[in-house]
mmCIF file of C-alpha atoms in Angstrom:
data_model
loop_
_atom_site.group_PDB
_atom_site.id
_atom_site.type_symbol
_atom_site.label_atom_id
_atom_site.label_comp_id
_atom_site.label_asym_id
_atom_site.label_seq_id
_atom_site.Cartn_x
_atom_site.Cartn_y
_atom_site.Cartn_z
ATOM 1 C CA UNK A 21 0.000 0.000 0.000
ATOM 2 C CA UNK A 22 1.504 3.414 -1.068
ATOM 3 C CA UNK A 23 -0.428 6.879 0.357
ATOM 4 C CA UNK A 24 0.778 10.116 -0.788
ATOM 5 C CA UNK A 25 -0.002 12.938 1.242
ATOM 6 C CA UNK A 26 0.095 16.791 0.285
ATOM 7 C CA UNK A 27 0.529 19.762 2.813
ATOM 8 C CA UNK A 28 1.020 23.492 2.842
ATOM 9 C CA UNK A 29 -2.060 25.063 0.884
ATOM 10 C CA UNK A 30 -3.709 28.234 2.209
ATOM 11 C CA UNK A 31 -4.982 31.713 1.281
ATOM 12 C CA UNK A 32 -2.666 33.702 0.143
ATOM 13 C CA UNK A 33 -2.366 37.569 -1.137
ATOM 14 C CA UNK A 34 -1.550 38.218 -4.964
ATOM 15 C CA UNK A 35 2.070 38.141 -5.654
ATOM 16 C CA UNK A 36 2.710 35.679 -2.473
ATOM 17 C CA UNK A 37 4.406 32.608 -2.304
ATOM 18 C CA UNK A 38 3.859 28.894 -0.916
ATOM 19 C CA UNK A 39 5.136 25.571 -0.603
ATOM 20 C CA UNK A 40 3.646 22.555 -1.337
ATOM 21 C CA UNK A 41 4.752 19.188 -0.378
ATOM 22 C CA UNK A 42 3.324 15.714 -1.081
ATOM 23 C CA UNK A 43 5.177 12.506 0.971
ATOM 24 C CA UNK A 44 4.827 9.508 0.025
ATOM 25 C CA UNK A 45 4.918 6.196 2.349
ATOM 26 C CA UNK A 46 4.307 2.644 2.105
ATOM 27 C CA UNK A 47 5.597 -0.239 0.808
ATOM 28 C CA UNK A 48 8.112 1.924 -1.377
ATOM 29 C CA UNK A 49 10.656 0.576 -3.773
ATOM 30 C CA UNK A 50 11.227 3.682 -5.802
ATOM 31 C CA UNK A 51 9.854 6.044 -7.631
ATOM 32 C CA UNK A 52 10.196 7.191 -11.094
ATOM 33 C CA UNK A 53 8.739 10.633 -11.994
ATOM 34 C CA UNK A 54 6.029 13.138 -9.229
ATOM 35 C CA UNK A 55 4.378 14.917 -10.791
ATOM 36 C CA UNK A 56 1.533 18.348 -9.887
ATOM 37 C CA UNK A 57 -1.570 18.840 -11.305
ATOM 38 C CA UNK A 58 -3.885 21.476 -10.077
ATOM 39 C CA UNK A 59 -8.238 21.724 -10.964
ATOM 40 C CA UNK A 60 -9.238 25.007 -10.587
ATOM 41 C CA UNK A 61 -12.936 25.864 -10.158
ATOM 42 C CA UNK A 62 -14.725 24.590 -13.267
ATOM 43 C CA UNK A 63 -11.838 23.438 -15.349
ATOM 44 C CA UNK A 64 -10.120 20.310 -16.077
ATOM 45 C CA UNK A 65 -7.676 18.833 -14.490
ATOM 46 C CA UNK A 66 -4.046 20.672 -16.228
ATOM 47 C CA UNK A 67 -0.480 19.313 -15.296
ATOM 48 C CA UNK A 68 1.791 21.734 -13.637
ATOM 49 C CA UNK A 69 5.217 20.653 -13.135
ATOM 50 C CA UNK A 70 7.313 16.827 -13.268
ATOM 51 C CA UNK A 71 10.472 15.986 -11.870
ATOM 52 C CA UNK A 72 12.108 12.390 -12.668
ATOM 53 C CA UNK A 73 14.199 10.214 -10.438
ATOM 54 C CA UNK A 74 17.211 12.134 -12.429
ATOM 55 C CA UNK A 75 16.083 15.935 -11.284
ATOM 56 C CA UNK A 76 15.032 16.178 -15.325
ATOM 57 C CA UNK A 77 11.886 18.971 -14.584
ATOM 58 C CA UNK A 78 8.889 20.185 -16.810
ATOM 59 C CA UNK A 79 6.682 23.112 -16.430
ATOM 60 C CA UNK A 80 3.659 24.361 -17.834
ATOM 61 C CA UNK A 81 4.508 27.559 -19.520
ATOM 62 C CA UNK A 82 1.538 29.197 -17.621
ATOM 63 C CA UNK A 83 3.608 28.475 -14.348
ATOM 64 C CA UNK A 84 7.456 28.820 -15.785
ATOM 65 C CA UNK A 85 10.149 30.897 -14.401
ATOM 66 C CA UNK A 86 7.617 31.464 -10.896
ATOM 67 C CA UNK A 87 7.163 27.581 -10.134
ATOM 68 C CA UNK A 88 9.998 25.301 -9.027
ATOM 69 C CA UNK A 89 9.737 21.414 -8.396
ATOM 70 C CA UNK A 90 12.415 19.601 -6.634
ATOM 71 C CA UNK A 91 12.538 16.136 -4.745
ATOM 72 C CA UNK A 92 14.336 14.787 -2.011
ATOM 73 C CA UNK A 93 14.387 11.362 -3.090
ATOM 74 C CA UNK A 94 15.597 9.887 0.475
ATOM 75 C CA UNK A 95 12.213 11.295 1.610
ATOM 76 C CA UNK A 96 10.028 10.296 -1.391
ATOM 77 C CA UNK A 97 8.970 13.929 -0.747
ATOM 78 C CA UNK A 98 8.378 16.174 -3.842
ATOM 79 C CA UNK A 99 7.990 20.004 -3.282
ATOM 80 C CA UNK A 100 6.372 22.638 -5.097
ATOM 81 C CA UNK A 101 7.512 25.926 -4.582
ATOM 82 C CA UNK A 102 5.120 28.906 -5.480
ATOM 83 C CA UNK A 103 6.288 32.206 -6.283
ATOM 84 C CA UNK A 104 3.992 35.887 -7.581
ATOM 85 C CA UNK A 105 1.141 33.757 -7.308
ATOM 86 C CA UNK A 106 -1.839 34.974 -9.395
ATOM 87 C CA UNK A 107 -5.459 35.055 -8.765
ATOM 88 C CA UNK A 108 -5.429 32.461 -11.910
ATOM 89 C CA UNK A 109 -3.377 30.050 -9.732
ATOM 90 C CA UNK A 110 -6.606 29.070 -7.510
ATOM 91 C CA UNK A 111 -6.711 25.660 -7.713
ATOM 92 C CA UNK A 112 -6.985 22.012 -5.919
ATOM 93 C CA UNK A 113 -3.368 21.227 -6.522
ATOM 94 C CA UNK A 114 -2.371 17.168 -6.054
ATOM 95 C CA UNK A 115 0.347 15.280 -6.657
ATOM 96 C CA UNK A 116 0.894 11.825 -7.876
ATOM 97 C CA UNK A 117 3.607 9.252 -8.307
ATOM 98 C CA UNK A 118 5.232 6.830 -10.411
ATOM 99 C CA UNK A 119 6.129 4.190 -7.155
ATOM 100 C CA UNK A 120 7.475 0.539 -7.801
ATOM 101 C CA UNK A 121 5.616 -1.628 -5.063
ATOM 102 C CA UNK A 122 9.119 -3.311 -2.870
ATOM 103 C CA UNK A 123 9.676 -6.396 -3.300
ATOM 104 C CA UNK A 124 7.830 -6.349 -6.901
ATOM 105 C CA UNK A 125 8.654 -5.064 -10.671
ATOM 106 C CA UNK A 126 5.543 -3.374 -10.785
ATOM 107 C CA UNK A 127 5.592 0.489 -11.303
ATOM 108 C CA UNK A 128 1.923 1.760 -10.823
ATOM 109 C CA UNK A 129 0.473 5.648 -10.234
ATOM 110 C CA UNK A 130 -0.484 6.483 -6.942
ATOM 111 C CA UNK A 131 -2.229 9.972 -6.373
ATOM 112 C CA UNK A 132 -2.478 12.469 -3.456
ATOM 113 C CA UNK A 133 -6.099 14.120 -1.679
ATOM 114 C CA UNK A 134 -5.128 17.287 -2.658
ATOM 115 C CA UNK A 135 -4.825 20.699 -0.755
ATOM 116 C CA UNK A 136 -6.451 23.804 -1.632
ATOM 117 C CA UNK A 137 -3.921 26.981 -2.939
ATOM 118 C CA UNK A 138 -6.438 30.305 -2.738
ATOM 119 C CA UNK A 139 -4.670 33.493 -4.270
ATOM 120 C CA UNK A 140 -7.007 36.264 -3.165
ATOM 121 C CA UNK A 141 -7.057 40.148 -2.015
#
């Protein structure tokens, strides 16, 4: 069993900043690429940002040169740093994973709840 667990959403003013993390636990052998996604309020789901087990990273280009991933792999922790945040940034932002079960050769995708990111006056 694998659980992925995201922290550090919140209100927060126009041009703020915050820092997401998402852990993940379990029966852990390694993991391959985390990964963001965000939903904001009547939209799709969009993807935000990827890091791979190599610190290769990917961004949206609606979230380049403000976003930053990064990953401390002895953790299985990936982080999500948000900088001049934007109204347009409101979103249910989750994370999910690319985990090999231990013990096994299976790689499946394992998703986080979610936490809330408000960017408001």
């Amino acid at each position: 069993q694998v659980q992925l667990v995201e922290s550090g959403g919140g209100l927060v003013q126009p041009g703020g900043s915050l820092r997401l993390s998402c852990a993940a636990s379990g029966s852990i052998g390694d993991i391959k690429t985390m990964n963001w996604y965000r939903v904001a309020p009547g939209k799709q789901r969009e993807f935000v940002a990827s890091i791979d087990s190599g610190g290769r990273t990917d961004y949206d280009d609606s979230v380049k040169g403000r976003f930053t991933i990064s990953r401390d792999n002895a953790k299985n922790t990936v982080y999500l740093q948000m900088n001049s945040l934007k109204p347009a940034d409101t979103a249910v932002y989750s994370c999910n994973a690319d985990v090999r079960i231990r013990w096994t050769s299976i790689y499946d995708v394992h998703w986080g709840q979610g936490t809330q990111v408000t960017v408001s006056s």
